[in-house]
């Protein structure tokens, strides 16, 4: 076989493989899905929330902490520094306020992603864990929330080689947590090209404490949102590209053991857990290709999914909300308090709706 013929065959083979990977990516991202409107009553867009509300978590007394201003490689974002906002769900004005940050904290590079709260049972002190990506690196910031003046006191920055591409986090103690790595590689080019095209189950969940750091679960296509059951016995991990939620049982030494996976038929992002019912609430991307290839004239839609009785033999998966992007774009989280739900987004606004 001549050199030219060999090169031609090689190029054709590579083109075939690339074409197959692109088709697989389109299938995984639901690129052909057409959206319909399924709205909730009395929806109101929150004020001062024009640069995203990527993750939201709410205390038992109705204080909603919101991370805003995420800059994630490959996704549309603003050029403003990130911030943490607070919304009192019991206040009918529904007006978020920006939490005051300490002067010695680098606000210019603050790039908040997933967040989690931990209330210390010994003194009711509230600790806020924030995934931060300064210069697109990954680290976790630990804050103490001071309710008297709506401020955050920075306690420490946590870095570790196993926490190399952190997406979300769930606190288990004053300084301990589980975290998801949404990529295998640290290099941005390998993340964007190799991992996106190959779509292999290479990502994982890491447990961190001052005493030990270790991988406790792996085999995810894109480990994204993570949260914990009200009784602290199970951990839930959202696999975005596999369109499911994994139920994991906590064992000795904080090891996680797979129980099952529940299909959600959407690319879900973050997961919140109702502290009373144990229901899971997910902000999802019903057509994630539109979020990746952002076009304001053809915006990415939003979807909220609820999972009831997830530990039963027949969990109930319900679509609660769907929008084609004309109201709210690229939903990433849904958190409930009472009879209201907050829907957050990667880079757009935040929406509050009645559930009844």
Tab-separated table of C-alpha atoms in Angstrom:
chain	number	residue	atom	x	y	z
A	1	UNK	CA	0.000	0.000	0.000
A	2	UNK	CA	1.345	3.397	-0.969
A	3	UNK	CA	1.932	6.200	1.531
A	4	UNK	CA	-0.824	8.397	0.055
A	5	UNK	CA	-3.352	5.572	0.182
A	6	UNK	CA	-2.417	4.753	3.784
A	7	UNK	CA	-2.784	8.384	4.852
A	8	UNK	CA	-6.131	8.626	3.060
A	9	UNK	CA	-7.441	5.533	4.848
A	10	UNK	CA	-6.145	6.852	8.177
A	11	UNK	CA	-7.861	10.217	7.684
A	12	UNK	CA	-11.119	8.491	6.685
A	13	UNK	CA	-10.968	6.256	9.775
A	14	UNK	CA	-10.315	9.213	12.071
A	15	UNK	CA	-13.160	11.146	10.458
A	16	UNK	CA	-15.484	8.182	11.017
A	17	UNK	CA	-14.505	7.892	14.681
A	18	UNK	CA	-14.851	11.652	15.189
A	19	UNK	CA	-18.257	11.618	13.531
A	20	UNK	CA	-19.412	8.809	15.818
A	21	UNK	CA	-18.181	10.661	18.904
A	22	UNK	CA	-20.004	13.837	17.853
A	23	UNK	CA	-23.217	11.881	17.290
A	24	UNK	CA	-22.784	10.304	20.727
A	25	UNK	CA	-22.265	13.742	22.267
A	26	UNK	CA	-25.417	15.045	20.618
A	27	UNK	CA	-27.353	12.048	21.933
A	28	UNK	CA	-25.972	12.451	25.458
A	29	UNK	CA	-26.783	16.178	25.515
A	30	UNK	CA	-30.325	15.682	24.124
A	31	UNK	CA	-29.459	18.068	21.306
A	32	UNK	CA	-32.593	17.181	19.309
A	33	UNK	CA	-35.048	17.606	22.177
A	34	UNK	CA	-37.794	20.155	21.574
A	35	UNK	CA	-39.039	21.895	24.706
A	36	UNK	CA	-42.570	22.710	25.752
A	37	UNK	CA	-43.724	25.195	28.351
A	38	UNK	CA	-44.739	23.793	31.733
A	39	UNK	CA	-44.777	26.697	34.144
A	40	UNK	CA	-45.637	27.096	37.813
A	41	UNK	CA	-47.926	29.770	39.287
A	42	UNK	CA	-46.798	33.177	40.564
A	43	UNK	CA	-43.233	33.022	39.246
A	44	UNK	CA	-41.090	36.081	39.957
A	45	UNK	CA	-37.571	36.812	38.735
A	46	UNK	CA	-35.388	37.865	41.663
A	47	UNK	CA	-33.783	41.305	41.694
A	48	UNK	CA	-30.008	41.797	41.489
A	49	UNK	CA	-29.548	38.304	40.042
A	50	UNK	CA	-28.388	38.940	36.472
A	51	UNK	CA	-25.115	36.989	36.545
A	52	UNK	CA	-26.139	33.510	37.564
A	53	UNK	CA	-27.269	31.619	40.645
A	54	UNK	CA	-25.454	28.356	40.011
A	55	UNK	CA	-26.086	26.762	43.382
A	56	UNK	CA	-28.609	27.408	46.147
A	57	UNK	CA	-28.999	25.866	49.559
A	58	UNK	CA	-31.577	26.821	52.185
A	59	UNK	CA	-31.474	26.579	55.985
A	60	UNK	CA	-34.358	25.192	58.021
A	61	UNK	CA	-35.419	28.732	58.960
A	62	UNK	CA	-35.570	29.897	55.343
A	63	UNK	CA	-32.226	31.574	54.643
A	64	UNK	CA	-31.222	30.800	51.047
A	65	UNK	CA	-27.505	31.047	50.234
A	66	UNK	CA	-26.826	31.615	46.531
A	67	UNK	CA	-23.535	31.407	44.600
A	68	UNK	CA	-23.374	33.823	41.672
A	69	UNK	CA	-20.943	34.759	38.922
A	70	UNK	CA	-19.544	31.356	37.927
A	71	UNK	CA	-17.056	31.377	35.070
A	72	UNK	CA	-16.865	27.831	33.754
A	73	UNK	CA	-14.705	27.006	30.700
A	74	UNK	CA	-16.796	26.516	27.578
A	75	UNK	CA	-19.950	28.093	29.006
A	76	UNK	CA	-21.342	31.609	28.682
A	77	UNK	CA	-20.568	33.813	31.700
A	78	UNK	CA	-20.156	37.405	32.838
A	79	UNK	CA	-16.820	39.084	33.512
A	80	UNK	CA	-17.810	40.247	37.002
A	81	UNK	CA	-16.289	38.756	40.168
A	82	UNK	CA	-18.349	36.146	41.924
A	83	UNK	CA	-20.363	36.719	45.065
A	84	UNK	CA	-22.511	34.977	47.650
A	85	UNK	CA	-26.011	36.319	48.154
A	86	UNK	CA	-28.603	35.677	50.836
A	87	UNK	CA	-32.370	35.583	50.408
A	88	UNK	CA	-34.771	35.408	53.335
A	89	UNK	CA	-37.551	33.144	52.060
A	90	UNK	CA	-39.852	34.348	54.855
A	91	UNK	CA	-39.615	37.972	53.663
A	92	UNK	CA	-42.376	38.712	51.101
A	93	UNK	CA	-40.125	41.280	49.359
A	94	UNK	CA	-37.970	38.379	48.068
A	95	UNK	CA	-34.922	40.615	47.642
A	96	UNK	CA	-31.466	38.959	47.749
A	97	UNK	CA	-28.648	40.836	49.498
A	98	UNK	CA	-24.940	40.386	48.911
A	99	UNK	CA	-23.067	38.994	51.894
A	100	UNK	CA	-20.128	41.068	53.092
A	101	UNK	CA	-16.811	39.358	52.509
A	102	UNK	CA	-13.652	39.815	54.606
A	103	UNK	CA	-11.185	42.450	53.439
A	104	UNK	CA	-8.288	40.014	53.301
A	105	UNK	CA	-10.134	37.714	50.881
A	106	UNK	CA	-9.302	37.905	47.149
A	107	UNK	CA	-12.635	39.027	45.706
A	108	UNK	CA	-11.282	39.790	42.223
A	109	UNK	CA	-10.548	36.117	41.521
A	110	UNK	CA	-13.539	34.739	43.446
A	111	UNK	CA	-15.296	32.238	41.156
A	112	UNK	CA	-17.884	30.343	43.242
A	113	UNK	CA	-19.412	27.075	42.077
A	114	UNK	CA	-21.107	24.484	44.332
A	115	UNK	CA	-21.912	25.371	47.950
A	116	UNK	CA	-22.954	23.521	51.105
A	117	UNK	CA	-23.955	24.453	54.655
A	118	UNK	CA	-23.105	22.776	57.932
A	119	UNK	CA	-24.634	23.756	61.260
A	120	UNK	CA	-22.526	22.747	64.245
A	121	UNK	CA	-24.875	21.017	66.722
A	122	UNK	CA	-22.701	22.081	69.648
A	123	UNK	CA	-23.266	25.832	69.216
A	124	UNK	CA	-25.510	26.273	66.111
A	125	UNK	CA	-22.690	28.040	64.249
A	126	UNK	CA	-23.275	28.011	60.480
A	127	UNK	CA	-20.374	27.080	58.196
A	128	UNK	CA	-20.502	27.724	54.458
A	129	UNK	CA	-18.354	25.598	52.132
A	130	UNK	CA	-17.777	27.145	48.690
A	131	UNK	CA	-16.104	25.540	45.685
A	132	UNK	CA	-13.895	28.267	44.205
A	133	UNK	CA	-12.059	28.385	40.848
A	134	UNK	CA	-9.532	31.248	40.910
A	135	UNK	CA	-7.580	31.193	37.642
A	136	UNK	CA	-9.674	28.068	36.809
A	137	UNK	CA	-8.045	26.073	39.607
A	138	UNK	CA	-10.057	24.161	42.211
A	139	UNK	CA	-10.123	24.828	45.919
A	140	UNK	CA	-12.675	24.961	48.717
A	141	UNK	CA	-13.253	28.061	50.840
A	142	UNK	CA	-14.574	27.616	54.365
A	143	UNK	CA	-16.536	30.510	55.888
A	144	UNK	CA	-18.395	31.184	59.106
A	145	UNK	CA	-21.714	32.988	58.586
A	146	UNK	CA	-22.408	35.907	60.936
A	147	UNK	CA	-26.138	36.555	60.817
A	148	UNK	CA	-26.046	39.761	62.865
A	149	UNK	CA	-24.447	41.738	60.051
A	150	UNK	CA	-24.933	39.357	57.091
A	151	UNK	CA	-21.228	38.748	56.646
A	152	UNK	CA	-18.860	35.852	56.013
A	153	UNK	CA	-15.669	35.263	57.990
A	154	UNK	CA	-13.066	33.356	55.972
A	155	UNK	CA	-11.607	30.521	58.024
A	156	UNK	CA	-9.398	28.617	55.577
A	157	UNK	CA	-8.701	27.587	51.993
A	158	UNK	CA	-8.559	23.859	51.291
A	159	UNK	CA	-6.445	22.507	48.425
A	160	UNK	CA	-5.461	18.949	47.569
A	161	UNK	CA	-4.264	17.096	44.472
A	162	UNK	CA	-7.357	14.859	44.580
A	163	UNK	CA	-9.590	17.956	44.525
A	164	UNK	CA	-8.453	18.894	41.036
A	165	UNK	CA	-11.736	19.632	39.193
A	166	UNK	CA	-14.356	20.132	41.892
A	167	UNK	CA	-17.931	20.814	40.871
A	168	UNK	CA	-20.080	20.411	43.967
A	169	UNK	CA	-19.707	19.676	47.651
A	170	UNK	CA	-21.696	18.437	50.630
A	171	UNK	CA	-20.462	19.134	54.138
A	172	UNK	CA	-20.397	16.357	56.747
A	173	UNK	CA	-18.685	18.250	59.572
A	174	UNK	CA	-17.016	21.530	60.506
A	175	UNK	CA	-14.050	20.710	58.213
A	176	UNK	CA	-15.114	17.547	56.354
A	177	UNK	CA	-17.039	16.983	53.135
A	178	UNK	CA	-17.677	14.895	50.043
A	179	UNK	CA	-16.911	16.551	46.686
A	180	UNK	CA	-17.395	15.636	43.029
A	181	UNK	CA	-14.686	15.967	40.400
A	182	UNK	CA	-16.408	16.567	37.061
A	183	UNK	CA	-13.287	15.890	34.959
A	184	UNK	CA	-10.421	13.426	34.996
A	185	UNK	CA	-7.765	15.708	33.530
A	186	UNK	CA	-6.582	19.022	34.958
A	187	UNK	CA	-5.399	20.436	31.629
A	188	UNK	CA	-8.125	22.629	30.104
A	189	UNK	CA	-7.495	21.408	26.540
A	190	UNK	CA	-7.710	17.755	27.550
A	191	UNK	CA	-10.891	18.522	29.478
A	192	UNK	CA	-12.533	20.367	26.611
A	193	UNK	CA	-11.479	18.142	23.710
A	194	UNK	CA	-10.525	14.646	24.839
A	195	UNK	CA	-13.011	14.163	27.669
A	196	UNK	CA	-15.931	15.851	25.931
A	197	UNK	CA	-15.535	13.757	22.788
A	198	UNK	CA	-14.663	10.429	24.405
A	199	UNK	CA	-17.267	10.724	27.216
A	200	UNK	CA	-15.869	7.964	29.390
A	201	UNK	CA	-16.784	7.191	33.044
A	202	UNK	CA	-13.580	8.603	34.491
A	203	UNK	CA	-14.799	11.060	37.136
A	204	UNK	CA	-15.187	10.488	40.859
A	205	UNK	CA	-16.227	11.497	44.357
A	206	UNK	CA	-13.637	12.437	46.993
A	207	UNK	CA	-13.937	12.505	50.772
A	208	UNK	CA	-11.964	15.192	52.589
A	209	UNK	CA	-11.167	15.693	56.245
A	210	UNK	CA	-8.063	17.116	57.948
A	211	UNK	CA	-7.118	13.522	58.793
A	212	UNK	CA	-7.546	11.896	55.373
A	213	UNK	CA	-8.370	12.573	51.732
A	214	UNK	CA	-9.401	9.732	49.434
A	215	UNK	CA	-11.475	8.727	46.406
A	216	UNK	CA	-14.608	7.006	47.721
A	217	UNK	CA	-16.627	6.443	44.536
A	218	UNK	CA	-15.797	6.503	40.841
A	219	UNK	CA	-17.065	5.544	37.404
A	220	UNK	CA	-19.118	8.630	36.514
A	221	UNK	CA	-19.298	10.224	33.064
A	222	UNK	CA	-19.626	13.689	34.636
A	223	UNK	CA	-19.977	13.691	38.418
A	224	UNK	CA	-21.906	16.872	39.149
A	225	UNK	CA	-24.294	17.679	42.003
A	226	UNK	CA	-23.940	15.937	45.358
A	227	UNK	CA	-26.026	15.964	48.529
A	228	UNK	CA	-26.897	13.876	51.572
A	229	UNK	CA	-30.075	12.334	52.975
A	230	UNK	CA	-31.698	13.885	56.059
A	231	UNK	CA	-30.587	10.918	58.196
A	232	UNK	CA	-27.017	11.225	56.811
A	233	UNK	CA	-26.982	7.540	55.812
A	234	UNK	CA	-26.983	8.039	52.029
A	235	UNK	CA	-25.268	10.323	49.549
A	236	UNK	CA	-26.777	11.290	46.188
A	237	UNK	CA	-24.539	11.949	43.175
A	238	UNK	CA	-25.814	13.335	39.881
A	239	UNK	CA	-24.133	11.981	36.743
A	240	UNK	CA	-24.919	14.712	34.217
A	241	UNK	CA	-24.010	12.920	30.982
A	242	UNK	CA	-25.451	9.565	32.082
A	243	UNK	CA	-28.753	11.287	32.929
A	244	UNK	CA	-29.215	9.659	36.314
A	245	UNK	CA	-28.897	10.068	40.074
A	246	UNK	CA	-26.800	7.565	42.018
A	247	UNK	CA	-27.824	6.486	45.501
A	248	UNK	CA	-24.798	5.613	47.638
A	249	UNK	CA	-24.744	4.197	51.148
A	250	UNK	CA	-22.243	5.560	53.669
A	251	UNK	CA	-20.123	2.858	55.264
A	252	UNK	CA	-17.305	2.797	57.804
A	253	UNK	CA	-14.474	5.251	57.238
A	254	UNK	CA	-16.763	7.366	55.003
A	255	UNK	CA	-16.601	4.913	52.107
A	256	UNK	CA	-19.557	5.067	49.681
A	257	UNK	CA	-21.177	1.926	48.272
A	258	UNK	CA	-23.465	1.997	45.243
A	259	UNK	CA	-27.100	1.086	45.952
A	260	UNK	CA	-28.759	1.995	42.653
A	261	UNK	CA	-29.120	4.649	39.953
A	262	UNK	CA	-32.382	6.402	39.084
A	263	UNK	CA	-32.881	7.638	35.511
A	264	UNK	CA	-34.094	11.236	35.107
A	265	UNK	CA	-34.069	11.575	31.271
A	266	UNK	CA	-32.436	15.000	31.486
A	267	UNK	CA	-28.982	16.427	32.128
A	268	UNK	CA	-29.376	17.356	35.764
A	269	UNK	CA	-26.922	19.619	37.518
A	270	UNK	CA	-27.247	20.236	41.264
A	271	UNK	CA	-29.431	18.310	43.715
A	272	UNK	CA	-31.135	19.608	46.848
A	273	UNK	CA	-32.890	17.450	49.452
A	274	UNK	CA	-36.071	18.354	51.307
A	275	UNK	CA	-35.148	18.067	54.988
A	276	UNK	CA	-38.672	16.918	55.949
A	277	UNK	CA	-39.812	14.606	53.139
A	278	UNK	CA	-36.428	13.504	51.781
A	279	UNK	CA	-37.566	14.374	48.244
A	280	UNK	CA	-34.819	15.256	45.768
A	281	UNK	CA	-35.077	18.446	43.699
A	282	UNK	CA	-32.892	18.886	40.625
A	283	UNK	CA	-32.162	21.763	38.296
A	284	UNK	CA	-31.632	20.285	34.835
A	285	UNK	CA	-30.597	21.078	31.264
A	286	UNK	CA	-33.285	19.592	28.974
A	287	UNK	CA	-31.110	20.365	25.929
A	288	UNK	CA	-27.543	20.806	27.125
A	289	UNK	CA	-26.139	21.344	23.630
A	290	UNK	CA	-27.815	24.759	23.637
A	291	UNK	CA	-25.982	25.610	26.858
A	292	UNK	CA	-22.668	24.514	25.347
A	293	UNK	CA	-23.278	26.370	22.067
A	294	UNK	CA	-24.890	29.474	23.567
A	295	UNK	CA	-26.989	31.530	21.158
A	296	UNK	CA	-29.181	34.261	22.723
A	297	UNK	CA	-31.600	33.960	19.797
A	298	UNK	CA	-32.043	30.238	20.501
A	299	UNK	CA	-31.490	30.077	24.265
A	300	UNK	CA	-30.938	26.991	26.409
A	301	UNK	CA	-34.023	25.912	28.299
A	302	UNK	CA	-34.621	24.987	31.925
A	303	UNK	CA	-36.181	22.067	33.736
A	304	UNK	CA	-36.925	21.111	37.341
A	305	UNK	CA	-37.295	17.465	38.304
A	306	UNK	CA	-38.468	16.010	41.612
A	307	UNK	CA	-37.738	12.484	42.822
A	308	UNK	CA	-40.021	11.104	45.511
A	309	UNK	CA	-39.395	7.891	47.477
A	310	UNK	CA	-35.967	7.432	45.935
A	311	UNK	CA	-35.132	4.551	48.291
A	312	UNK	CA	-38.223	2.545	47.359
A	313	UNK	CA	-38.444	-0.064	44.616
A	314	UNK	CA	-40.383	2.420	42.476
A	315	UNK	CA	-39.133	6.000	42.881
A	316	UNK	CA	-41.451	8.621	41.393
A	317	UNK	CA	-39.690	10.970	38.962
A	318	UNK	CA	-41.787	14.037	38.102
A	319	UNK	CA	-41.146	16.991	35.820
A	320	UNK	CA	-42.241	20.015	37.867
A	321	UNK	CA	-41.209	22.846	35.546
A	322	UNK	CA	-40.009	23.325	31.966
A	323	UNK	CA	-39.214	26.479	30.012
A	324	UNK	CA	-37.756	26.976	26.542
A	325	UNK	CA	-35.351	29.683	27.706
A	326	UNK	CA	-37.574	32.704	27.192
A	327	UNK	CA	-38.152	33.039	30.942
A	328	UNK	CA	-35.060	31.460	32.445
A	329	UNK	CA	-31.982	29.965	30.777
A	330	UNK	CA	-29.757	27.029	31.753
A	331	UNK	CA	-31.234	26.023	35.103
A	332	UNK	CA	-28.693	24.432	37.433
A	333	UNK	CA	-30.489	24.051	40.784
A	334	UNK	CA	-33.919	23.908	42.390
A	335	UNK	CA	-34.343	24.394	46.134
A	336	UNK	CA	-37.598	24.431	48.078
A	337	UNK	CA	-38.828	26.106	51.230
A	338	UNK	CA	-42.420	25.698	52.335
A	339	UNK	CA	-44.603	25.996	49.271
A	340	UNK	CA	-42.048	27.839	47.130
A	341	UNK	CA	-39.212	26.729	44.868
A	342	UNK	CA	-36.126	28.734	43.883
A	343	UNK	CA	-34.713	27.930	40.443
A	344	UNK	CA	-31.111	28.986	39.853
A	345	UNK	CA	-29.053	29.159	36.665
A	346	UNK	CA	-25.456	28.939	35.505
A	347	UNK	CA	-25.258	32.451	34.062
A	348	UNK	CA	-28.782	33.886	33.853
A	349	UNK	CA	-31.297	34.949	36.510
A	350	UNK	CA	-33.054	33.235	39.421
A	351	UNK	CA	-36.766	32.478	39.601
A	352	UNK	CA	-39.074	31.953	42.568
A	353	UNK	CA	-42.375	30.144	42.004
A	354	UNK	CA	-45.262	28.798	44.053
A	355	UNK	CA	-45.589	25.023	44.162
A	356	UNK	CA	-49.341	25.136	44.671
